Short mmCIF file of C-alpha atoms in Angstrom, two decimals:
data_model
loop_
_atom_site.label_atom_id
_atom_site.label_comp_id
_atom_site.label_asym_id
_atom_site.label_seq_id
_atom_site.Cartn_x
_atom_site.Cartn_y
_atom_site.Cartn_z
CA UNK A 680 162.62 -73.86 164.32
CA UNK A 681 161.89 -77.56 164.93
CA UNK A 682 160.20 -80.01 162.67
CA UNK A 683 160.42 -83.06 164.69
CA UNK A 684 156.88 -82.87 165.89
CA UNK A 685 155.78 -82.42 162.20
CA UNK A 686 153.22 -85.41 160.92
CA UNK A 687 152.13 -85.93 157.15
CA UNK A 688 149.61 -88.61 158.18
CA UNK A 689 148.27 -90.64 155.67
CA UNK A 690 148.79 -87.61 152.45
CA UNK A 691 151.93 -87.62 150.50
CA UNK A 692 154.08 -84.61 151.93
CA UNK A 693 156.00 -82.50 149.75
CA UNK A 694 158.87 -81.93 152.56
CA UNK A 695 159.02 -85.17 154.41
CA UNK A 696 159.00 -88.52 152.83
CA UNK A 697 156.62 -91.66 154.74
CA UNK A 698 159.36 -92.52 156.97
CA UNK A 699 159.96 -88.95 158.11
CA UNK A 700 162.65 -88.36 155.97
CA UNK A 701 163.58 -84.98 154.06
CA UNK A 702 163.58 -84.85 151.10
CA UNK A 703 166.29 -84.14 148.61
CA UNK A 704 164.83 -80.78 147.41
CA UNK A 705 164.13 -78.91 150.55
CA UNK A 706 167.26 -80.26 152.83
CA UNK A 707 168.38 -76.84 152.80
CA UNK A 708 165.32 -75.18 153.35
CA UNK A 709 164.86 -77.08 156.65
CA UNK A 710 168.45 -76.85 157.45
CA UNK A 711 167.42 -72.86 157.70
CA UNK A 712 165.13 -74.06 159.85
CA UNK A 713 167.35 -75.35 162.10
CA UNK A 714 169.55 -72.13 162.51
CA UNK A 715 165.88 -69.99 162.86
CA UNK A 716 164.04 -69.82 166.09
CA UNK A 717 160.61 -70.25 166.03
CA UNK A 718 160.24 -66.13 167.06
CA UNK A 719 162.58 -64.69 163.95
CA UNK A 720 159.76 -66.90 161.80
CA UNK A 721 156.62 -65.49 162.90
CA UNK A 722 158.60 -62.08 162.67
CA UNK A 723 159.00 -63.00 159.08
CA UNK A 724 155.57 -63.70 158.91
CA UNK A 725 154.22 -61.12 160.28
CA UNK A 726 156.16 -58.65 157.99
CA UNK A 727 155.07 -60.69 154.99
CA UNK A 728 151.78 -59.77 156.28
CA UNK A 729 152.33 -56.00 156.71
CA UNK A 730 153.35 -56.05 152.86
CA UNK A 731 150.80 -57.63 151.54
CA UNK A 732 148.58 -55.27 152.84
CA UNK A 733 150.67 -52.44 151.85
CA UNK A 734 150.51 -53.50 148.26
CA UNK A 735 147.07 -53.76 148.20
CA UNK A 736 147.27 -57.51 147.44
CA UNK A 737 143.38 -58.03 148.04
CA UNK A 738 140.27 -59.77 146.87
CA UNK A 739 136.22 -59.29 146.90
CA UNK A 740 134.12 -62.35 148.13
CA UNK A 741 131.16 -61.99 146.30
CA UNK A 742 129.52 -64.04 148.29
CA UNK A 743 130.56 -62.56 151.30
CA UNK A 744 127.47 -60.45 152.89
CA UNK A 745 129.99 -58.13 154.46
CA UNK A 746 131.22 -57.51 150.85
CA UNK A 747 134.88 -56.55 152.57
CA UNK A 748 138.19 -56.31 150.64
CA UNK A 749 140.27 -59.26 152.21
CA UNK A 750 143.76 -60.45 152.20
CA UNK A 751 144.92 -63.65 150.59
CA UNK A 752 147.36 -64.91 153.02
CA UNK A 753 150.98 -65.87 151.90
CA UNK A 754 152.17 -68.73 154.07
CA UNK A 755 155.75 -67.83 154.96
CA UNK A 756 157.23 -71.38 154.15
CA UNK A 757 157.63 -72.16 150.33
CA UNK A 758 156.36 -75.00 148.49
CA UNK A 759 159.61 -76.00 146.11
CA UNK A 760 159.60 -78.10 142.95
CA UNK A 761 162.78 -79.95 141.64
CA UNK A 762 163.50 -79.47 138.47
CA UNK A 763 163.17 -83.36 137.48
CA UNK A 764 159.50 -83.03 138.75
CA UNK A 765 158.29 -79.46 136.60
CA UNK A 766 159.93 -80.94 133.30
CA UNK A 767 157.43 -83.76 133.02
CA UNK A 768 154.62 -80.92 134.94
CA UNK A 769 155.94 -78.57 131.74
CA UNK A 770 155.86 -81.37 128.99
CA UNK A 771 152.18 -82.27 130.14
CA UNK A 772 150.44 -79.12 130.10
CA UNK A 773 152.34 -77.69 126.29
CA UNK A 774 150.51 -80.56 125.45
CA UNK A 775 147.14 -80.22 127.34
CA UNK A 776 146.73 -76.51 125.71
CA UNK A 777 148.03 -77.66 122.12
CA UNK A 778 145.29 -80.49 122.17
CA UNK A 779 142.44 -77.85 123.65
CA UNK A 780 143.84 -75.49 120.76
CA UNK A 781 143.03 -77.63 117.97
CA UNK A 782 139.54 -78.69 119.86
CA UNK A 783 138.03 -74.76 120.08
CA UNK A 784 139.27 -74.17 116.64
CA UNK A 785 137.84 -77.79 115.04
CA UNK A 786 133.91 -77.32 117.28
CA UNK A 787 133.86 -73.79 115.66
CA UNK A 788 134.92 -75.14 112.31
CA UNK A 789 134.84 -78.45 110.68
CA UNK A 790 133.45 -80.48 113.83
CA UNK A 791 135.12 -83.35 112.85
CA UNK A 792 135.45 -84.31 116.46
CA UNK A 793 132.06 -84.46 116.83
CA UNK A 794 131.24 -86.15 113.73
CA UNK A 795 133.61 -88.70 114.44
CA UNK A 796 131.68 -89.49 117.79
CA UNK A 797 134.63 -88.75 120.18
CA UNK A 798 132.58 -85.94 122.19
CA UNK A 799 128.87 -85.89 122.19
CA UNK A 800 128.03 -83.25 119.93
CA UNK A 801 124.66 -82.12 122.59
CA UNK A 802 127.72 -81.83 125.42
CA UNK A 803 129.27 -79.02 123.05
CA UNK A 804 126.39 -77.88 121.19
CA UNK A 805 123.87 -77.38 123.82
CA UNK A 806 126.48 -75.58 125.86
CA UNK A 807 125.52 -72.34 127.27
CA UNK A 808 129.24 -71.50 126.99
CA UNK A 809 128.90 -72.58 123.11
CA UNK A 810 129.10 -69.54 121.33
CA UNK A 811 126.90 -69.50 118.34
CA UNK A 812 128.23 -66.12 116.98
CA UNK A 813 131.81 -67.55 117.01
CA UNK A 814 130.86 -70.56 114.39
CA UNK A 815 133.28 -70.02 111.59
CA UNK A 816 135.32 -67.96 113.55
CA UNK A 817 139.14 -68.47 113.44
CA UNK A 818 141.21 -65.89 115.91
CA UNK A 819 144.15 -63.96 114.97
CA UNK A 820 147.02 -66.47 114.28
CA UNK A 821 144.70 -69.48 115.39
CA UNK A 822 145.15 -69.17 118.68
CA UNK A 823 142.61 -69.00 120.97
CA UNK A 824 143.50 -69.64 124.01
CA UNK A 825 146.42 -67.25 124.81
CA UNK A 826 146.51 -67.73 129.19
CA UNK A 827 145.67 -70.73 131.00
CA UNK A 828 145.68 -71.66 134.70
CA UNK A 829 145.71 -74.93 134.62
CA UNK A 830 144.62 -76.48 138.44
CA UNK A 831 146.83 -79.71 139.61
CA UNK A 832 146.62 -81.89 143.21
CA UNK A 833 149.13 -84.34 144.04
CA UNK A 834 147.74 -87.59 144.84
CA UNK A 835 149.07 -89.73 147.84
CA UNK A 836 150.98 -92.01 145.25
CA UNK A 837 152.97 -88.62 144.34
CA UNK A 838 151.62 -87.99 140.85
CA UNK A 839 150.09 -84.95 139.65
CA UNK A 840 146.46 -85.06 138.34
CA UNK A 841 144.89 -82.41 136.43
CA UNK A 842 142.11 -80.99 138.05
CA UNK A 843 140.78 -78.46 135.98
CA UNK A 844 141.45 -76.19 132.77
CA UNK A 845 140.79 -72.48 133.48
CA UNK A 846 140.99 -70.93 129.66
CA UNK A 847 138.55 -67.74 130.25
CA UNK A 848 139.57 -65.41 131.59
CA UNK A 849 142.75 -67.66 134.64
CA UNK A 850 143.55 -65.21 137.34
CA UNK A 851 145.67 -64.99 140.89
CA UNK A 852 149.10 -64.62 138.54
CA UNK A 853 149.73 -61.48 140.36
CA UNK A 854 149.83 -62.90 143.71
CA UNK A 855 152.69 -65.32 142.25
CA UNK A 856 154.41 -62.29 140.79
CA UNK A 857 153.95 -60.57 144.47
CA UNK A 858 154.44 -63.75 147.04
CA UNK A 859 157.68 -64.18 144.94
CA UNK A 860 158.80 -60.52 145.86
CA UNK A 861 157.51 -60.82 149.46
CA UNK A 862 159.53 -64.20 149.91
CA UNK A 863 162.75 -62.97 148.22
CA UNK A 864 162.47 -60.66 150.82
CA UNK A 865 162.46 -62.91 153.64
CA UNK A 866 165.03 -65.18 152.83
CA UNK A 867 167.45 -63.23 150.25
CA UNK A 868 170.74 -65.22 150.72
CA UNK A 869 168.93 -68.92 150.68
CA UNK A 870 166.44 -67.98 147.65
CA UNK A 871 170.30 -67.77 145.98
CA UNK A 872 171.68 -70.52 147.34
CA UNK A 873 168.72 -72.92 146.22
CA UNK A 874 168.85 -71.68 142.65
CA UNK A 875 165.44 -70.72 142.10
CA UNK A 876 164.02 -69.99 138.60
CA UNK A 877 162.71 -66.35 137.89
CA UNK A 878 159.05 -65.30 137.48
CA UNK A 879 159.40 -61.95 137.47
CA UNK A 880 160.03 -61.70 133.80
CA UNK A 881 155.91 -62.71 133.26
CA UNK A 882 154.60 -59.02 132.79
CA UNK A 883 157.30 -58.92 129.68
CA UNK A 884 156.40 -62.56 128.21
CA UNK A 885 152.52 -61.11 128.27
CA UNK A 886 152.93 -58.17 126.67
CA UNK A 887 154.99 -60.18 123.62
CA UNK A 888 152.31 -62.70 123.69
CA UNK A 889 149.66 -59.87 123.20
CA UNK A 890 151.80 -57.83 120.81
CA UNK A 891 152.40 -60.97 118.89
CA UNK A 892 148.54 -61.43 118.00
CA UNK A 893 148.54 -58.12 115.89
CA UNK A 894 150.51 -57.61 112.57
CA UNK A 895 151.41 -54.20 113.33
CA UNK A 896 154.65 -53.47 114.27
CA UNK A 897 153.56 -51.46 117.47
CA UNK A 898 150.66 -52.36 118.81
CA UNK A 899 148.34 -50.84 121.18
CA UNK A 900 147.61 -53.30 123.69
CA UNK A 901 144.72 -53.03 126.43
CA UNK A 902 143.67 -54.74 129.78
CA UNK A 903 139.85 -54.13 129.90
CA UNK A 904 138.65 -54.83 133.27
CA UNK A 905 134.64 -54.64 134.61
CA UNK A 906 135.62 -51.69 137.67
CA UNK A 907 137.22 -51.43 141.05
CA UNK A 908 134.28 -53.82 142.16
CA UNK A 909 135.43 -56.73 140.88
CA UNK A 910 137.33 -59.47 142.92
CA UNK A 911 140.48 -59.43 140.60
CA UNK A 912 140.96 -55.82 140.33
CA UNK A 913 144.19 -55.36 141.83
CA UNK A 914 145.41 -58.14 139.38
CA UNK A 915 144.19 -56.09 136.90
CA UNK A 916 145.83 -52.78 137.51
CA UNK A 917 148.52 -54.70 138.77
CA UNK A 918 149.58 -56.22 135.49
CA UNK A 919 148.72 -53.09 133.24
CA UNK A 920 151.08 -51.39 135.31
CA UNK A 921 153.87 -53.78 134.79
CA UNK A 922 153.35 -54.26 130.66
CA UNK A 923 153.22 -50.21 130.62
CA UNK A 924 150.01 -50.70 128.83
CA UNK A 925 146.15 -48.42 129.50
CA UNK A 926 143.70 -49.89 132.39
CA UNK A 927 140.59 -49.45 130.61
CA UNK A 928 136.49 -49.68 131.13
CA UNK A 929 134.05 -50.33 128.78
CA UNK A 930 132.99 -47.12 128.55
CA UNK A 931 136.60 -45.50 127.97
CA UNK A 932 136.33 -47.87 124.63
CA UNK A 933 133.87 -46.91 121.38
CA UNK A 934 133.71 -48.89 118.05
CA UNK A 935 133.40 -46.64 114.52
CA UNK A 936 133.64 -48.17 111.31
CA UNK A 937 134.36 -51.84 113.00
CA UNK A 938 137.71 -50.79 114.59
CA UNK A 939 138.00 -49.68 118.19
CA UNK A 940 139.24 -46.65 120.18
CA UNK A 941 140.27 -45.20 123.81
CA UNK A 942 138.85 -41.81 124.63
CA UNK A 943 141.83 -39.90 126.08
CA UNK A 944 142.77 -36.48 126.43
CA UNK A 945 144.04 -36.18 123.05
CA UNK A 946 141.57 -37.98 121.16
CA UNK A 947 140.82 -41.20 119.82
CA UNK A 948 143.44 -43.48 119.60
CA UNK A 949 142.90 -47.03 118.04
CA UNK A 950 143.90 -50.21 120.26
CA UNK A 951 145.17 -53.32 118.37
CA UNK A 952 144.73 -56.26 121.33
CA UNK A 953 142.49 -56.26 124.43
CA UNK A 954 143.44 -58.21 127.52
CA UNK A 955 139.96 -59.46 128.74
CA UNK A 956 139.19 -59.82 131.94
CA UNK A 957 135.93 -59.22 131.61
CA UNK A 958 133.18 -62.77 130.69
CA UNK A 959 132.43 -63.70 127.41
CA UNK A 960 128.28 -62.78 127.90
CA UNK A 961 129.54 -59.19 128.79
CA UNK A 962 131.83 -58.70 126.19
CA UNK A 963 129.39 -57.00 123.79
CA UNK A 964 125.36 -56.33 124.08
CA UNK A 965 125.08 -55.95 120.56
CA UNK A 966 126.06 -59.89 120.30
CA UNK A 967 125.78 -61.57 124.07
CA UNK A 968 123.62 -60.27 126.99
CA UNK A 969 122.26 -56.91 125.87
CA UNK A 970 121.61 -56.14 129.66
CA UNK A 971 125.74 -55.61 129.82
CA UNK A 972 127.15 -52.37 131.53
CA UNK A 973 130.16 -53.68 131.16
CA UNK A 974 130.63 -53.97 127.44
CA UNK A 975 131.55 -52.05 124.35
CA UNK A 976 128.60 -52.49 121.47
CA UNK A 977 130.36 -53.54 118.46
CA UNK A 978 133.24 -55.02 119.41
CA UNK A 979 132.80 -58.39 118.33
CA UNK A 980 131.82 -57.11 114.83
CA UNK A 981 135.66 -55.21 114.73
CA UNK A 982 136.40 -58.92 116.00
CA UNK A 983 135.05 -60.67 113.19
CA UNK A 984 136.27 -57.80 111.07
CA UNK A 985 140.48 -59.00 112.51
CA UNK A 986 140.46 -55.08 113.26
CA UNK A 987 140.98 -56.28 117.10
CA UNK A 988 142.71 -59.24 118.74
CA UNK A 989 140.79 -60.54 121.76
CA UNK A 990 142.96 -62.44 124.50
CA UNK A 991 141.28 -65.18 125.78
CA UNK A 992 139.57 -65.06 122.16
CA UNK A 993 135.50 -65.79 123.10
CA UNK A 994 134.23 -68.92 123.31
CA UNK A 995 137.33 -70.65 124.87
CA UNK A 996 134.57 -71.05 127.95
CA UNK A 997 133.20 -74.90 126.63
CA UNK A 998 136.65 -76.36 126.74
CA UNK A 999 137.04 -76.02 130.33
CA UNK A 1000 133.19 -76.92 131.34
CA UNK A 1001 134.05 -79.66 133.83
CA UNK A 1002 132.10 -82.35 131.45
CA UNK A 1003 134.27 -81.44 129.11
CA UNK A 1004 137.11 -82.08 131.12
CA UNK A 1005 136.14 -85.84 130.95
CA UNK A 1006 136.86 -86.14 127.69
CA UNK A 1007 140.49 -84.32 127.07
CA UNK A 1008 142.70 -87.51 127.44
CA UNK A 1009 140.08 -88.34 123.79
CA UNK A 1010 140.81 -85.02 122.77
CA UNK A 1011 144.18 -84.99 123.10
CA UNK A 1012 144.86 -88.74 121.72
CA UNK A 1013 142.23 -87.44 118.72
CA UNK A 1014 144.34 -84.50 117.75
CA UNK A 1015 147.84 -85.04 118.77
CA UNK A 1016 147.75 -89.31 118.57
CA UNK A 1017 149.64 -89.35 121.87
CA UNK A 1018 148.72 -90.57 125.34
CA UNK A 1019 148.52 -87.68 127.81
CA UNK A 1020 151.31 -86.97 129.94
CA UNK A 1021 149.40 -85.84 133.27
CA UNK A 1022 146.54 -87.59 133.91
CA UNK A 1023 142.92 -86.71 134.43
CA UNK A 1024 141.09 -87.31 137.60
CA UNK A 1025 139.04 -90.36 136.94
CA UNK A 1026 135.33 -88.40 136.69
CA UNK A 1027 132.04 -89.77 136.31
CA UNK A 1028 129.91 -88.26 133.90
CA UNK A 1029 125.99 -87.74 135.65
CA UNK A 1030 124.83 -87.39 132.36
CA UNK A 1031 125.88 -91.28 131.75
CA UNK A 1032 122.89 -93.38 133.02
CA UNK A 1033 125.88 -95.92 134.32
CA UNK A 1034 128.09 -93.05 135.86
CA UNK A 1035 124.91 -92.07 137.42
CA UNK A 1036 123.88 -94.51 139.07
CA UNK A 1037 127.13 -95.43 140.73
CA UNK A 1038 127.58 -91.99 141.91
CA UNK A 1039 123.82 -91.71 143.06
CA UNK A 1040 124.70 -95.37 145.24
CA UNK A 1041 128.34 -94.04 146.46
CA UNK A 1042 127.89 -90.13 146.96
CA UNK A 1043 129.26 -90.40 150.11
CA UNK A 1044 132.83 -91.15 149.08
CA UNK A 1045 132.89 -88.78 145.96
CA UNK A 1046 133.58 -84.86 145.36
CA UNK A 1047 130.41 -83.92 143.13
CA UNK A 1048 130.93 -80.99 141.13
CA UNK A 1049 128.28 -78.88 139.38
CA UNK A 1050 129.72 -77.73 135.87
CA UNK A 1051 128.63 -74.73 135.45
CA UNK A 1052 129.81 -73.46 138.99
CA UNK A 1053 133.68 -71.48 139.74
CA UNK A 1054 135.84 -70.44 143.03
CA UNK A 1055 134.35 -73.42 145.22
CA UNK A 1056 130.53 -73.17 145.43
CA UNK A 1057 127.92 -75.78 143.67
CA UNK A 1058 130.14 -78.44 145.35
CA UNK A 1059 129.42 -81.35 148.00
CA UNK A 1060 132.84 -83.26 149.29
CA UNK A 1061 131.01 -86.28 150.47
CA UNK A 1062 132.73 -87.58 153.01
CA UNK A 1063 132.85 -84.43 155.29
CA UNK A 1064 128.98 -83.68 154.32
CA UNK A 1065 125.86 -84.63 155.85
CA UNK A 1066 123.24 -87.03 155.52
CA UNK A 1067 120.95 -83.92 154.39
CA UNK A 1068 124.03 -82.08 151.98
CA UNK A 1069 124.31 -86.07 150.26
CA UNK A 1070 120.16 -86.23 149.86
CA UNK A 1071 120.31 -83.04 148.25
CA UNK A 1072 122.82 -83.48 146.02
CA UNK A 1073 121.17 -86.81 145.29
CA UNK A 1074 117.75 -84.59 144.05
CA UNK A 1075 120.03 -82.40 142.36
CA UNK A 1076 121.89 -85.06 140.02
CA UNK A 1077 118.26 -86.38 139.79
CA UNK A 1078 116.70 -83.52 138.37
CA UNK A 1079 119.54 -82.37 136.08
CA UNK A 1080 122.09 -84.95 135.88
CA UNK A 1081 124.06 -83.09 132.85
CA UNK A 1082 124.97 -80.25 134.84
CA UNK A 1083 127.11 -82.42 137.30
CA UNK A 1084 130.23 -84.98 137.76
CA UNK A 1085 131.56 -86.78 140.60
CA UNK A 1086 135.05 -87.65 141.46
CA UNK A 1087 136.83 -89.70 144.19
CA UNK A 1088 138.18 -87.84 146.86
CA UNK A 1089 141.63 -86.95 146.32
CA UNK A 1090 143.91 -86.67 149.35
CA UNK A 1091 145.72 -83.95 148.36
CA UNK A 1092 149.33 -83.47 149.23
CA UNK A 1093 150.46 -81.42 152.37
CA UNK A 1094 153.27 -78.63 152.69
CA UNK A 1095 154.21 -77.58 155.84
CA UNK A 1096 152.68 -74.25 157.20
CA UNK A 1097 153.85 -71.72 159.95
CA UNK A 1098 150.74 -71.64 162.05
CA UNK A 1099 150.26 -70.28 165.96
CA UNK A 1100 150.93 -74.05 167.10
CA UNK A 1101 153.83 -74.51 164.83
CA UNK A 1102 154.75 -75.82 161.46
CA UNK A 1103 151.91 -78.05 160.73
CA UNK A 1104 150.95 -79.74 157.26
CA UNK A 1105 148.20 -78.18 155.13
CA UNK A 1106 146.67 -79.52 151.80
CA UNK A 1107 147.26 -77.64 148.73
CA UNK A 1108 147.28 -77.64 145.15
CA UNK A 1109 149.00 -76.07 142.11
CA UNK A 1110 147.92 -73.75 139.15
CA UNK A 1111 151.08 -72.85 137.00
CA UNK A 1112 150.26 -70.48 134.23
CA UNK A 1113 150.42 -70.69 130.33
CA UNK A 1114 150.95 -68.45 127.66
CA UNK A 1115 150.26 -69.21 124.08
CA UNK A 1116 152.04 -66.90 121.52
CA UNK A 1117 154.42 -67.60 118.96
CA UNK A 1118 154.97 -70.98 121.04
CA UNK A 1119 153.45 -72.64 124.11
CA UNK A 1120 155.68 -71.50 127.00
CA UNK A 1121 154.91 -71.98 130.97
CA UNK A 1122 155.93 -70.04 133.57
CA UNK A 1123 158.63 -71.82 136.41
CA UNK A 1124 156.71 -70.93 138.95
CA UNK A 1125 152.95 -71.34 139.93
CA UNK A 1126 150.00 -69.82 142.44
CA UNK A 1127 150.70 -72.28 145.51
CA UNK A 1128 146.96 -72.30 146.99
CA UNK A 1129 146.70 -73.83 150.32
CA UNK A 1130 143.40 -74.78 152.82
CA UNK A 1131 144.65 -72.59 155.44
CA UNK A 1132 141.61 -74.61 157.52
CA UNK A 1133 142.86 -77.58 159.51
CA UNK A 1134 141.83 -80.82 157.39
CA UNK A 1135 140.27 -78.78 154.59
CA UNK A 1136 140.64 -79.62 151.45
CA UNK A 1137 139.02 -76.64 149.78
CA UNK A 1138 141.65 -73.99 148.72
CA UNK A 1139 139.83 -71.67 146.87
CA UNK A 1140 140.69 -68.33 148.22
CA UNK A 1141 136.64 -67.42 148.51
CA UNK A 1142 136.20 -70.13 150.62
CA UNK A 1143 139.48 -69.31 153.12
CA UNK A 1144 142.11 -70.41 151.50
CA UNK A 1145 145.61 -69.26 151.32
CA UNK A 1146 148.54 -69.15 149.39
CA UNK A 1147 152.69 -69.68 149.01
CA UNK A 1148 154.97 -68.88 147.07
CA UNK A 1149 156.31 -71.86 144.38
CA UNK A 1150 160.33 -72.52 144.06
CA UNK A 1151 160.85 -74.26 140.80
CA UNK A 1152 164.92 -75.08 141.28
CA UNK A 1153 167.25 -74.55 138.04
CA UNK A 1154 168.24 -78.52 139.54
#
């Protein structure tokens, strides 16, 4: 299939260099290309298609009056990483999560940070995701947050920039674990030749991760999810399949005597670590929202008691508000006295009567972002919006200015995609995935999302986004 035609515009392309060049790491990915007519691809495609479907790789759109199950398409053509390039993305986030580590444990502690002036102590403390039952909480083996999804872009001058930390409850690992399958399947004799490194071995990694936070020698470990309604639920099952470990409800769980237990067909049994996938508010209506359905009553007094290991512990929710996010290169040069490795996107803080005002007078040029919001909503991307979408958001920033930050528009690097016209670039960006046990270890691989939309930068998977599969080469 040809590539000739193939333009990266103004974005830095991960494939093709400014000059039209390949390069180094995917010469011979497009020298398949060459050998592969454009028909045997969409062939591939189309079967990649036909699997996901089969597998039940779906999501719910909330938001989405028709409230179908929908596919998240797997672009055929894989985004690859070289091996120079993931060492430095590796080195960066170990330290990211270290640094965010010692932050959750210190604001539910000592507080020193805030003492010391380095983060505004109403930013934390008037949180809504500031958990006032957690003060003087430490988790089981001082780690609290156990599985990160940490969102990257790649700017046009080829560097990474952290977008976002996602240290609640981080999903879409399942579609890497599946895309990877899918694509193995579609090119088995290259995927060898390139020397790809495994992903596969995740499901094993979590369950040591989880065992690791109990001091019994064989735990019972849990993934709690909120039903079949919710968006992530094949994730869910999914990866309690693959750890050999119970799917279970809130209501298949009780508390007696501050330690928990699964109702099955043979009794009680107790369970040692929960996998949460379920909000911290929900988590327990004895403690959070008593409206919760979804909840066990008691749980976060077993908790407290270190009867039960929670993974993400609760709480982790105010180190990845997007305000907070401002403020991690501080955190991490307060904690660790080093620079960060992977940078920040600069971000103007509303809630700064200077930051304000610039973004109020340039809000046409700038990404605003509400903090509170998730999965692409409470968002404006100025240049593509309206007169009326920038006066709004204007009002908005007006009337609550901490609940927002603004950000220059990123460009976003491009991959190529297999689309009815051809191979044709599309924007994308990266979430590789962390887990915190015994050590900080992340995954060679990542969730590949992609804005399957012409031009779009969104890539959010509510919003119509897609995804590929990420080759991290052993070289």
């Amino acid at each position: 299939m040809k590539t000739e035609g193939y333009h990266s515009g103004e974005h830095y392309d991960e494939m093709f260099d400014a000059s039209g060049q390949i390069r180094d790491h995917y010469i011979e990915f497009q020298q398949f290309l060459g050998k592969t007519s454009s028909k045997k691809m969409h062939q591939l495609q189309f079967s990649a298609n036909k699997t996901q479907k089969a597998m039940g790789m779906t999501f719910n759109v909330y938001h989405d009056n028709q409230g179908l199950e929908k596919i998240l398409h797997l672009d055929i053509i894989p985004r690859i990483i070289p091996n120079s390039e993931w060492r430095k993305l590796e080195a960066g986030l170990k330290q990211r999560v270290h640094a965010l580590n010692l932050f959750l444990q210190d604001v539910y502690n000592e507080q020193k940070i805030l003492k010391d002036g380095v983060v505004p102590s109403d930013l934390i403390l008037g949180s809504k995701d500031y958990l006032k039952p957690c003060i003087g909480l430490t988790p089981p083996k001082g780690i609290w947050c156990h599985i990160t999804g940490t969102d990257l872009v790649k700017d046009k001058d080829g560097e990474y920039y952290i977008l976002e930390d996602n240290l609640r409850c981080p999903s879409g690992v399942s579609y890497m674990l599946e895309s990877r399958e899918i694509i193995k399947r579609a090119y088995p004799q290259l995927f060898n030749d390139e020397g790809v490194m495994p992903v596969s071995n995740y499901p094993t990694k979590l369950l040591k991760m989880l065992q690791f936070l109990s001091d019994k020698p064989k735990p019972v470990v849990g993934v709690l999810t909120p039903g079949i309604y919710n968006s992530a639920y094949f994730e869910h099952s999914y990866l309690a399949l693959q750890m050999g470990v119970e799917l279970v409800n809130g209501v298949d769980l009780i508390v007696k005597d501050k330690k928990v237990y699964m109702q099955t067909t043979r009794g009680l049994q107790q369970i040692d670590v929960i996998y949460r996938r379920i909000d911290d508010s929900f988590i327990d209506p004895l403690t959070f929202n008593p409206e919760s359905m979804l909840g066990i009553p008691g749980i976060f007094e077993a908790y407290k008691a270190g009867n039960i290991a929670m993974a993400n512990a609760p709480g982790t929710g105010v180190a990845d508000d997007k305000a907070v996010y401002a403020y991690v290169p501080r955190i991490i040069k307060y904690y660790l006295d080093e620079e960060p490795i992977l940078n920040n996107v600069p971000t103007y803080l509303c809630r700064e009567e200077e930051d304000r005002k610039y973004v109020l007078e340039n809000i046409e040029s700038l990404v605003v972002k509400e903090t509170n919001a998730a999965g692409g909503y409470g968002m404006l991307i100025g240049p593509k919006a309206t007169k009326e979408e920038h006066e709004k958001f204007r009002k908005l920033i007006e009337n609550d200015p901490k609940h927002y930050i603004a950000q220059p528009t990123l460009s976003l690097s491009t991959v190529p995609c297999l689309t009815e016209e051809g191979i044709e670039g599309r924007h994308v960006d990266l979430r590789p995935y962390i887990l915190y046990g015994e050590e900080i270890e992340v995954i060679p691989g990542a969730l590949t999302r992609v804005a399957l939309k012409k031009g779009s930068l969104v890539v959010n998977s509510s919003q119509g986004g897609g995804s590929k599969d990420t080759w991290v080469l052993y070289k």
